Short mmCIF file of C-alpha atoms in Angstrom, two decimals:
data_model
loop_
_atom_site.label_atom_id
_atom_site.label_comp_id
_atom_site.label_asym_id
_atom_site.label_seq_id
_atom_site.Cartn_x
_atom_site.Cartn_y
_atom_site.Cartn_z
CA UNK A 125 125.28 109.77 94.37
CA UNK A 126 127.60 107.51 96.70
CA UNK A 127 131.23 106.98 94.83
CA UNK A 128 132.52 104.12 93.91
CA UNK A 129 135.17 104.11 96.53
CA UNK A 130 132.40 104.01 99.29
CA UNK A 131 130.44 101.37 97.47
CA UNK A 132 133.89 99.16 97.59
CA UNK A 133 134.01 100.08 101.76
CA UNK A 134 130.74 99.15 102.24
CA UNK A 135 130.50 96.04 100.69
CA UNK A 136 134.02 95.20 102.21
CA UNK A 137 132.37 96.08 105.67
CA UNK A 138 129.28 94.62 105.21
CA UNK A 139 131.28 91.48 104.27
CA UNK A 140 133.36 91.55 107.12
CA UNK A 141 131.05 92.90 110.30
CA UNK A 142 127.64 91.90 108.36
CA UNK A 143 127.31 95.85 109.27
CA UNK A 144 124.56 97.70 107.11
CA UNK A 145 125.31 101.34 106.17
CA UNK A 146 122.22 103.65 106.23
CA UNK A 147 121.36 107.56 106.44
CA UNK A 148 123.99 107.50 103.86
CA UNK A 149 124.54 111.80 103.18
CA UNK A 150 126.65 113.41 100.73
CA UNK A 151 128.04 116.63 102.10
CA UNK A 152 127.85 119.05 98.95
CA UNK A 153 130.39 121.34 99.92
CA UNK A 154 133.25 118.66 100.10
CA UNK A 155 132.60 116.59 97.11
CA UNK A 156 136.18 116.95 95.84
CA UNK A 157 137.29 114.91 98.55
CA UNK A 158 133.60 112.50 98.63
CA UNK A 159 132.68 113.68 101.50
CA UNK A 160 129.67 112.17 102.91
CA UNK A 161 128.33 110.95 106.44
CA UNK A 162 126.67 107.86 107.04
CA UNK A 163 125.61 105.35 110.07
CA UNK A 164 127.58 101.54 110.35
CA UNK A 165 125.45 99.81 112.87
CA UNK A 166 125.45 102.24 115.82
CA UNK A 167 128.27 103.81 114.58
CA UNK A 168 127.86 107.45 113.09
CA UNK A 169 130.94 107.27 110.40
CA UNK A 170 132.58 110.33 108.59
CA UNK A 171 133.67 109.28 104.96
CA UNK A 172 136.43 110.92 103.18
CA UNK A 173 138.69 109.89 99.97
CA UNK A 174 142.31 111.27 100.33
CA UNK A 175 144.51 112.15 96.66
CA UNK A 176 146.96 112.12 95.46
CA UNK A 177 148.98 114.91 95.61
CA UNK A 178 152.37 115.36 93.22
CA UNK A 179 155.12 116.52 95.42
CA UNK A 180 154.61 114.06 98.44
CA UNK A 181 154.55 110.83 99.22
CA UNK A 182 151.25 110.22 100.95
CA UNK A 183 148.06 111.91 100.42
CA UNK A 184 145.87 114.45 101.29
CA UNK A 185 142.60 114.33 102.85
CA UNK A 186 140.39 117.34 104.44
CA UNK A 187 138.34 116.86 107.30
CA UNK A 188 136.39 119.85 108.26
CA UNK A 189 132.53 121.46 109.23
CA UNK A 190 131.13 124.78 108.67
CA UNK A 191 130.94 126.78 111.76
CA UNK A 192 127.78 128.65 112.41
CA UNK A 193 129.21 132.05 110.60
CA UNK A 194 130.16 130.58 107.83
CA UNK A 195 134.18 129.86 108.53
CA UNK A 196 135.24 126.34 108.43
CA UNK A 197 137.00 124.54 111.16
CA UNK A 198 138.32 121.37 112.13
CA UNK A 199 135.50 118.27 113.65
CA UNK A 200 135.61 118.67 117.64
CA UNK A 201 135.25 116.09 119.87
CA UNK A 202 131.57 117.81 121.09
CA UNK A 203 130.38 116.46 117.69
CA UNK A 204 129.11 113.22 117.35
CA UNK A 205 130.96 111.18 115.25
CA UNK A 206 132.70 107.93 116.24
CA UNK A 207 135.27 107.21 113.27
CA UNK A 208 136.17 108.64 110.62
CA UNK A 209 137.06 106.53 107.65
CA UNK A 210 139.61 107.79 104.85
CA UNK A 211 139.58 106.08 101.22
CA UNK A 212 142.69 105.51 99.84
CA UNK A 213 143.59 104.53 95.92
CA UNK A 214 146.76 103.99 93.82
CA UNK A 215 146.82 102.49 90.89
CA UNK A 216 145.69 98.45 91.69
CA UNK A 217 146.26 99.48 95.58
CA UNK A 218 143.06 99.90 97.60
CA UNK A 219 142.59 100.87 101.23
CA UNK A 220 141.09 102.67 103.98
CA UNK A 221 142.02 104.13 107.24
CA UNK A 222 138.91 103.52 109.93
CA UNK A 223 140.49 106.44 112.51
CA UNK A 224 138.61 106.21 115.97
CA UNK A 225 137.52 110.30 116.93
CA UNK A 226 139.94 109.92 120.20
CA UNK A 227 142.92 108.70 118.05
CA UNK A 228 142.54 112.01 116.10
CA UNK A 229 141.35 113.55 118.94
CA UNK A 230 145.22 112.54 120.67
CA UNK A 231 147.09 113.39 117.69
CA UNK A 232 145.38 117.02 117.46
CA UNK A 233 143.46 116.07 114.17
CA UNK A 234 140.14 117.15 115.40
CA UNK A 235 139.54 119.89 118.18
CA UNK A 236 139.51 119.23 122.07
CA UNK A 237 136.52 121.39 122.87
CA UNK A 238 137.54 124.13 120.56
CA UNK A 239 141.54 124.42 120.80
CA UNK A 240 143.67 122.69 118.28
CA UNK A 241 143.08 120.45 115.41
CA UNK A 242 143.17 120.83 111.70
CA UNK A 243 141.09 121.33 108.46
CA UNK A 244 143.40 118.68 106.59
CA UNK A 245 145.85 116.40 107.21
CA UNK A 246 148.01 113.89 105.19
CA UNK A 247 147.31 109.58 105.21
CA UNK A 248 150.19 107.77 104.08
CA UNK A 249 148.93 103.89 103.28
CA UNK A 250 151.37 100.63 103.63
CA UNK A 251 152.31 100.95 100.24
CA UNK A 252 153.92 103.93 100.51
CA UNK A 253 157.28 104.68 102.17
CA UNK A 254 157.98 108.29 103.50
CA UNK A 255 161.44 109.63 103.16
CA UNK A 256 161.40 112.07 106.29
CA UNK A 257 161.33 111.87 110.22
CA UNK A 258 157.24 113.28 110.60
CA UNK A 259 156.16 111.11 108.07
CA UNK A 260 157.68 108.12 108.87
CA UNK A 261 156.11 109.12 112.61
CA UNK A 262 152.99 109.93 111.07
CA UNK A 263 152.31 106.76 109.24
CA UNK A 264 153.79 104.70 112.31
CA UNK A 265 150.55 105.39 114.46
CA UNK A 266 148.67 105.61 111.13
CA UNK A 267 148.85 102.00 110.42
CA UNK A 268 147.71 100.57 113.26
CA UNK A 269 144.44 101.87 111.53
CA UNK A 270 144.79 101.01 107.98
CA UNK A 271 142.74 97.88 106.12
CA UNK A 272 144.54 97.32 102.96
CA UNK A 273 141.23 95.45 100.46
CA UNK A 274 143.25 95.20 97.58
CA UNK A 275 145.03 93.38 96.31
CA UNK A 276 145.21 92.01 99.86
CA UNK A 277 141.79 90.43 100.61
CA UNK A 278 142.68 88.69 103.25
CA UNK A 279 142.36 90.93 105.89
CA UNK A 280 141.00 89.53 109.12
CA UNK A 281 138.35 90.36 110.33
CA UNK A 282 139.83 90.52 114.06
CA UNK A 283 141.60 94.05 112.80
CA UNK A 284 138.44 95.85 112.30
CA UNK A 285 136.70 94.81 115.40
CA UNK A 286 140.06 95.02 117.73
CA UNK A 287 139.51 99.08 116.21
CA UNK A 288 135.97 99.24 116.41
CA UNK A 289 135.58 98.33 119.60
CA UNK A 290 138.97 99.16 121.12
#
């Protein structure tokens, strides 16, 4: 079943690039955090919902695979996924963060052939102000990459492409 967080992207998307989603797959193992996978035109997509978490401004999101013995590990960039896209919700406030693989690739989010990267990472939306130096450094780069749907729906549509396609 698709949650109702990705059925709000999608439409937004679809809305905005006239983008179809399709081979829409729900990944079993992170369904605390909706994890799914799912193709946007010629894009293959990585869908994740970040929460809330109750002693830090921001939230939490994980972003791993399953290795082939069984011991999870952070997305490489050998894998082929071209953005990963992070739901975000608080209270009325809806966004999402459409994260091209290289900009996690460059701030050691996802593996470089096997060295670095991480299993989880924190997402800190407009609407949120961090109190301390990484943060505030964190969410800097972050929201270059950050569509906020609601109650802002006037997002251009110039943003998503200028990410899309770089």
């Amino acid at each position: 079943m698709m949650p109702a967080s990705f059925l709000k992207i999608q439409k937004y998307l679809h809305e905005q690039l006239g983008a179809a989603c399709s081979d829409f797959k729900v990944h079993a193992e992170g369904k605390e955090y909706s994890a799914a996978s799912f193709r946007l035109a010629d894009f293959t997509i990585e869908f994740r919902v970040a929460k809330i978490t109750p002693t830090k401004i921001g939230q939490f999101v994980t972003c791993w695979k399953r290795g082939g013995s069984g011991v999870t590990m952070p997305y490489d960039v050998t894998d082929r996924i071209d953005f990963f896209i992070i739901g975000v919700v608080k209270d009325e406030q809806v966004g999402f963060f459409l994260f091209p693989q290289k900009t996690l690739q460059v701030h050691n989010i996802i593996s470089d052939y096997g060295k670095g990267g991480k299993r989880g990472f924190r997402v800190y939306p407009l609407w949120d102000t961090p109190d301390n130096k990484q943060a505030i450094a964190t969410q800097s780069w972050q929201k270059n990459y950050f569509i906020w749907m609601e109650p802002h729906k006037n997002i251009d549509r110039a943003v998503l492409q200028k990410i899309m396609i770089g």
